Tab-separated table of C-alpha atoms in Angstrom:
chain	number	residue	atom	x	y	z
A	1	UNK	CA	0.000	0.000	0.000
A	2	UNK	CA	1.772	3.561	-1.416
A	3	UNK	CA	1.735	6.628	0.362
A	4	UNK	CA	1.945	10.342	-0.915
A	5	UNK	CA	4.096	12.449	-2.525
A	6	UNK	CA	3.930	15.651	-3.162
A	7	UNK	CA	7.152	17.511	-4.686
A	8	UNK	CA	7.172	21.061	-5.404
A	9	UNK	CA	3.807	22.184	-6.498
A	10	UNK	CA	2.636	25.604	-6.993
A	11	UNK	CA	-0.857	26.904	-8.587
A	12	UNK	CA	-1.844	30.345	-9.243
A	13	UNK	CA	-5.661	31.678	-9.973
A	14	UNK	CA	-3.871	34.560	-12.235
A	15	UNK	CA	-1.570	37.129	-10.857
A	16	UNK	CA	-2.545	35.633	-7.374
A	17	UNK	CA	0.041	32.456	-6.029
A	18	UNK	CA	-2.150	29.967	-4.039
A	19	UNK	CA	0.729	27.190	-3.411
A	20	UNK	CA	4.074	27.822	-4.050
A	21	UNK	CA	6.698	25.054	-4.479
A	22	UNK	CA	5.118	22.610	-1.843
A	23	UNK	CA	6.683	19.737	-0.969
A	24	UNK	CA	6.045	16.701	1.609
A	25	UNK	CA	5.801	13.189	1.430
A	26	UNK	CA	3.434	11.330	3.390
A	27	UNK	CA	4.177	7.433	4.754
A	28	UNK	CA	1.878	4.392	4.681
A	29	UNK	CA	0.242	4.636	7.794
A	30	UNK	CA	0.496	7.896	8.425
A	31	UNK	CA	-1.819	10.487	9.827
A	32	UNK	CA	-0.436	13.622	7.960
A	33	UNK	CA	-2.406	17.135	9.506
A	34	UNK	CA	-2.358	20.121	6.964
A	35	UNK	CA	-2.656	22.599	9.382
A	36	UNK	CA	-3.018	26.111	8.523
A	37	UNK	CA	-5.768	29.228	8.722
A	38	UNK	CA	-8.364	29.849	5.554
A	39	UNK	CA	-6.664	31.251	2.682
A	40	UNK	CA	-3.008	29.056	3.439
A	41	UNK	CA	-3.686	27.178	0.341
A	42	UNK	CA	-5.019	23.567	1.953
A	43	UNK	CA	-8.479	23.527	-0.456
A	44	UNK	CA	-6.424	24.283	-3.555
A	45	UNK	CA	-4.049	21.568	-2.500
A	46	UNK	CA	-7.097	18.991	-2.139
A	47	UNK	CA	-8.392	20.278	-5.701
A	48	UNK	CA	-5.001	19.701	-6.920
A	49	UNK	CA	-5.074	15.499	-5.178
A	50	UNK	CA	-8.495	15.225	-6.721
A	51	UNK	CA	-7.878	16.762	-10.184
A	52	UNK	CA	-10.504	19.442	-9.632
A	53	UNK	CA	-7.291	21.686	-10.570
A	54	UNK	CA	-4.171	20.533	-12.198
A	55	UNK	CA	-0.889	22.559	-12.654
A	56	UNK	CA	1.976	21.742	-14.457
A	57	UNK	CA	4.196	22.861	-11.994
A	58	UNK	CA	5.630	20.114	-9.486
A	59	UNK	CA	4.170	16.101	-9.453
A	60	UNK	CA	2.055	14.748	-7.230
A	61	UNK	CA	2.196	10.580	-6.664
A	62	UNK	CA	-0.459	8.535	-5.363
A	63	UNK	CA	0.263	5.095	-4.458
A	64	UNK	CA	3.344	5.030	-6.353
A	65	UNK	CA	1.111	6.011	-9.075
A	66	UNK	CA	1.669	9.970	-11.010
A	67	UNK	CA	-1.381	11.644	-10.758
A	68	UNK	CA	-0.779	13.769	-13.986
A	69	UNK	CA	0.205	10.753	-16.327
A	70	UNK	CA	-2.161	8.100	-15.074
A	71	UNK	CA	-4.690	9.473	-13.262
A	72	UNK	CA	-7.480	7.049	-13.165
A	73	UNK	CA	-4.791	4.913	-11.634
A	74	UNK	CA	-3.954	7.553	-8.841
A	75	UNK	CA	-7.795	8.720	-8.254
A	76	UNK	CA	-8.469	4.860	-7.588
A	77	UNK	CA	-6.583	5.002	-4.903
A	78	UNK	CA	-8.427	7.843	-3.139
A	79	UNK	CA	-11.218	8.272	-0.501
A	80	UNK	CA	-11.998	11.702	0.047
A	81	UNK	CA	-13.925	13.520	2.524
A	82	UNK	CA	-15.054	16.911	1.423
A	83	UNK	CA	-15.549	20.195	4.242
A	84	UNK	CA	-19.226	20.039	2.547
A	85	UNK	CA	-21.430	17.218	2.620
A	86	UNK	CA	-22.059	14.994	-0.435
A	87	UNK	CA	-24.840	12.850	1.368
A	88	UNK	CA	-27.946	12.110	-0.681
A	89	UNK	CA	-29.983	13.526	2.443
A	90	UNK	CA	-33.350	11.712	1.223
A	91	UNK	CA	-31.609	8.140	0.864
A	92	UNK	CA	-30.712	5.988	3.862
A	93	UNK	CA	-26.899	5.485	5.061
A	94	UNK	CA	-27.064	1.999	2.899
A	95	UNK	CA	-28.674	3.332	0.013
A	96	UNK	CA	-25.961	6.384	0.174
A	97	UNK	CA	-22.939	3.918	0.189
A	98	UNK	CA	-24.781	1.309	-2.425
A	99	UNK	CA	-24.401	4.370	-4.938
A	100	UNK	CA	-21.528	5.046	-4.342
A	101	UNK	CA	-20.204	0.809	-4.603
A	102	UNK	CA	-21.587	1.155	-7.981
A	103	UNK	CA	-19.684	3.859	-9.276
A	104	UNK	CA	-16.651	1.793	-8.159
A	105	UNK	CA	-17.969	-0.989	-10.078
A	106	UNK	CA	-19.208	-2.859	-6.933
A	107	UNK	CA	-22.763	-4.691	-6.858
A	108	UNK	CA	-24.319	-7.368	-5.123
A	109	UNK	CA	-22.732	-8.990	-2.641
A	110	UNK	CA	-19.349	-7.816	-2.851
A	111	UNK	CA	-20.319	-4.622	-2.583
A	112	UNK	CA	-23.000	-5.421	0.390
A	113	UNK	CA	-19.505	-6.614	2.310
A	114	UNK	CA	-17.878	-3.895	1.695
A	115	UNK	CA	-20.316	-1.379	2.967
A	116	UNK	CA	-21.284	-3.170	6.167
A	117	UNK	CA	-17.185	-3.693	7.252
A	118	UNK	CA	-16.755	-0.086	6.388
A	119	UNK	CA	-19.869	1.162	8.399
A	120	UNK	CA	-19.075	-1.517	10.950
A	121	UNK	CA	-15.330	0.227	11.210
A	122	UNK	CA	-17.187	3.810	12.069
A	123	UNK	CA	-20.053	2.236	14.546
A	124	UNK	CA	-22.653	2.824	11.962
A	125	UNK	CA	-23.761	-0.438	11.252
A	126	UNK	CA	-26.797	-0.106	13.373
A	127	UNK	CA	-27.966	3.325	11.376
A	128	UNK	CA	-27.350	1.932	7.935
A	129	UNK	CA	-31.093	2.002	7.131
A	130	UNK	CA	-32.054	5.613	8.802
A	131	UNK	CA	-32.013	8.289	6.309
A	132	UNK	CA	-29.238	10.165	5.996
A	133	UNK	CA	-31.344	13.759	6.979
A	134	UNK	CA	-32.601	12.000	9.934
A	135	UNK	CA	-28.358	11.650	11.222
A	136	UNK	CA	-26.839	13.965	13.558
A	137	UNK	CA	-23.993	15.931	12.279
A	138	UNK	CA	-21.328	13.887	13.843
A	139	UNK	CA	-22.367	10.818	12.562
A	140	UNK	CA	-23.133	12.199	8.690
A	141	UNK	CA	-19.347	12.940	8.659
A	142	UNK	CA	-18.944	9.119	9.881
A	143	UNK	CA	-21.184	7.876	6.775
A	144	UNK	CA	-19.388	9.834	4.496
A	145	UNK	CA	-15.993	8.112	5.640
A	146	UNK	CA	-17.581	4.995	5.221
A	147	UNK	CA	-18.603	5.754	2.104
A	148	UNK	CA	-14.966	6.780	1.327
A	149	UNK	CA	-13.539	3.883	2.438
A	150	UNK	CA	-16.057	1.396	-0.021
A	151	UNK	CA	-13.178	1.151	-2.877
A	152	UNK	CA	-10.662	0.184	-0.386
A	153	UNK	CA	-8.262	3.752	-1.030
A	154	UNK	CA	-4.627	3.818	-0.195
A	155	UNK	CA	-4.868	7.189	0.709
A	156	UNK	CA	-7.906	8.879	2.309
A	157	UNK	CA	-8.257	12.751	2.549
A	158	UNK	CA	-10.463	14.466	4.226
A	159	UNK	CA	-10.894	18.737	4.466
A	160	UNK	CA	-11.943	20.267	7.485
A	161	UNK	CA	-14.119	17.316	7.996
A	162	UNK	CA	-15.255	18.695	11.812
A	163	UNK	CA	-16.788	21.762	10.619
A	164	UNK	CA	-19.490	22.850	12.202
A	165	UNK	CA	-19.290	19.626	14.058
A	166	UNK	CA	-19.769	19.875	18.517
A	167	UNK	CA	-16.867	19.383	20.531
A	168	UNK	CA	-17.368	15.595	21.634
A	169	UNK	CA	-17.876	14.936	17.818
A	170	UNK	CA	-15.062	16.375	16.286
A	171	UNK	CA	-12.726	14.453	18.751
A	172	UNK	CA	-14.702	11.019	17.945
A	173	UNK	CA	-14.309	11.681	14.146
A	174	UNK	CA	-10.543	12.783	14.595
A	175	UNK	CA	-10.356	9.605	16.803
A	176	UNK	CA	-12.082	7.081	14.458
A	177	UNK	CA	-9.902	8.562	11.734
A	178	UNK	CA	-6.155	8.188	13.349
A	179	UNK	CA	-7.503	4.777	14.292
A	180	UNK	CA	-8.132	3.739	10.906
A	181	UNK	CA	-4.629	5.059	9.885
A	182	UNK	CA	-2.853	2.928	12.603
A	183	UNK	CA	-5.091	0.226	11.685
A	184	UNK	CA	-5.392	-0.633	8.327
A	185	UNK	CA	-2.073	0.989	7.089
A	186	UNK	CA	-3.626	3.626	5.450
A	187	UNK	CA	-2.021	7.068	4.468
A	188	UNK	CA	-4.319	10.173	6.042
A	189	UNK	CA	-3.819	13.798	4.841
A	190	UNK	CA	-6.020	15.449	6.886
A	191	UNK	CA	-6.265	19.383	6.281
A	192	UNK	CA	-7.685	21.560	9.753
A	193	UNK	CA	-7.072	25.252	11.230
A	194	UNK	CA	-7.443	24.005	14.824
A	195	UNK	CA	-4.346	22.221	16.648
A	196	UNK	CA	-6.295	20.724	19.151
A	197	UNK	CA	-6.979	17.935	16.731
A	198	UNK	CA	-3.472	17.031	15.938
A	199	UNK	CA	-1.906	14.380	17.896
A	200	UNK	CA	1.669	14.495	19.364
A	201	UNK	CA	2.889	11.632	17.050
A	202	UNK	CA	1.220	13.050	14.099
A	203	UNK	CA	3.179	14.232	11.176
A	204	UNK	CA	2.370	18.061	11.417
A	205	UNK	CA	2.452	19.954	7.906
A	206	UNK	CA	2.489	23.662	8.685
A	207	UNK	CA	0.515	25.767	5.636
A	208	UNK	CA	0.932	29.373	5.410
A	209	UNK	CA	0.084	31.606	2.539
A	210	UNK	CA	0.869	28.679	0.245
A	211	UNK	CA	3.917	27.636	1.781
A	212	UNK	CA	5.223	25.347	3.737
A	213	UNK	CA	6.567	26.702	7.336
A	214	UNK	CA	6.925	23.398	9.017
A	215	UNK	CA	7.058	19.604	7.864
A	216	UNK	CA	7.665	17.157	11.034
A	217	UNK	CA	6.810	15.435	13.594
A	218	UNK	CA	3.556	17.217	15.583
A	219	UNK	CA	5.958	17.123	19.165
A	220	UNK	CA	8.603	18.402	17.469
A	221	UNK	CA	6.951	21.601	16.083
A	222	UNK	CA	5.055	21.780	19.084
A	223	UNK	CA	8.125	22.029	21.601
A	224	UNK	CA	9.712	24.200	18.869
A	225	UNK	CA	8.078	26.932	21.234
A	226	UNK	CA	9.346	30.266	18.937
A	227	UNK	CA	8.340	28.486	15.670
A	228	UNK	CA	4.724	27.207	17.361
A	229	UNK	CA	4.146	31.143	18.622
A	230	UNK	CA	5.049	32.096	15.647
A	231	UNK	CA	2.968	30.040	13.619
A	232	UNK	CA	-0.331	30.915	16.080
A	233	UNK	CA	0.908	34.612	16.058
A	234	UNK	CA	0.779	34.850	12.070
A	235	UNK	CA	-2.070	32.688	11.203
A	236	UNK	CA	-4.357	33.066	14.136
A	237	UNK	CA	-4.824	29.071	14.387
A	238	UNK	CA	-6.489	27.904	17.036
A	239	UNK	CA	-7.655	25.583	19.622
């Protein structure tokens, strides 16, 4: 199972630089946080990973696979998790997943496997048939990793995925998730303005005005104490 790579990348909307000459690699296993205020350059990056964008400049490698020369190989190997929800609100949880199986190419029973171990994984087997309106907000965000996880992704990304979520919420998500990294082996690029959900042995990716301030260990920027006040000082991140 590949990681992520991302070497010197930079994307512009005109006269205006949104990323410029990025550069980190994330690990199998890993739980990566992009960490950095609104307008550091984290949503371009995820339309960049998702080919919403593309740029020229710098290469970006999913599972050992380029994203620019074979990217229906790369985008195969991604779950993503978007700050806005995707849910079909008037179909149930199974219904939601069953559609989204298909586009994979799953049906019948393999697909009925999958989507019951990957609701199972987020305790959500026992809402699989309540409609997805009728779900807190907390545990929409958990169908919608389910659903991410269907295809069985090397990497999984996921954008602001607490938004607007209560506190005892966003730290079961953020839990569930760096489970699921230690767990299965997966790679997690996970982009957030508030540290609080960034764990000490976390690999802490620090974005500011589309470059990169910090790329290490989350302890080791955090007892970097002129860096860390720094970073809060400039960007207004917070807890």
């Amino acid at each position: 199972m590949g990681g992520l790579k991302i070497t010197d990348v930079s994307f512009s909307y005109g006269a205006k630089t949104a990323l410029n000459g990025v550069s980190f690699e994330v690990k199998p296993g890993q739980f990566c946080a992009l960490l950095g205020p609104n307008g550091a350059g984290k949503s371009t990056l995820f339309a960049l990973l998702t080919r919403l964008f593309t740029t020229r400049q710098g290469q970006i490698t999913v599972a050992g696979a380029d994203l620019a020369r074979q990217p229906r190989v790369a985008l195969a190997q991604i779950g993503v998790v978007f700050q806005q929800s995707t849910l079909d609100l008037d179909l149930s949880v199974r219904r939601n997943l069953r559609y989204f199986a298909a586009l994979h190419g799953l049906s019948g029973a393999q697909a009925e496997v999958r989507i019951l171990a990957a609701l199972e994984r987020l305790d959500m087997a026992e809402r699989a048939d309540e409609r997805a309106r009728d779900l807190n907000g907390g545990h929409r965000r958990r169908a919608e990793i389910a659903r991410a996880l269907i295809h069985d992704p090397a990497v999984l990304l996921l954008d602001e995925p607490t938004v607007g979520l209560d506190a005892a919420s966003r730290r079961a998500i953020t839990n569930h998730v760096h489970d699921l990294a230690q767990q299965t082996g997966k790679t997690v690029l996970w982009a957030t303005h508030l540290t609080d959900e960034v764990q000490d042995s976390d690999q802490l990716v620090v974005l500011h005005r589309g470059q990169i301030l910090a790329n290490d260990s989350c302890a080791t920027v955090r007892g970097d104490r002129p860096l860390a006040d720094d970073f809060l000082l400039r960007t207004g991140a917070a807890t």
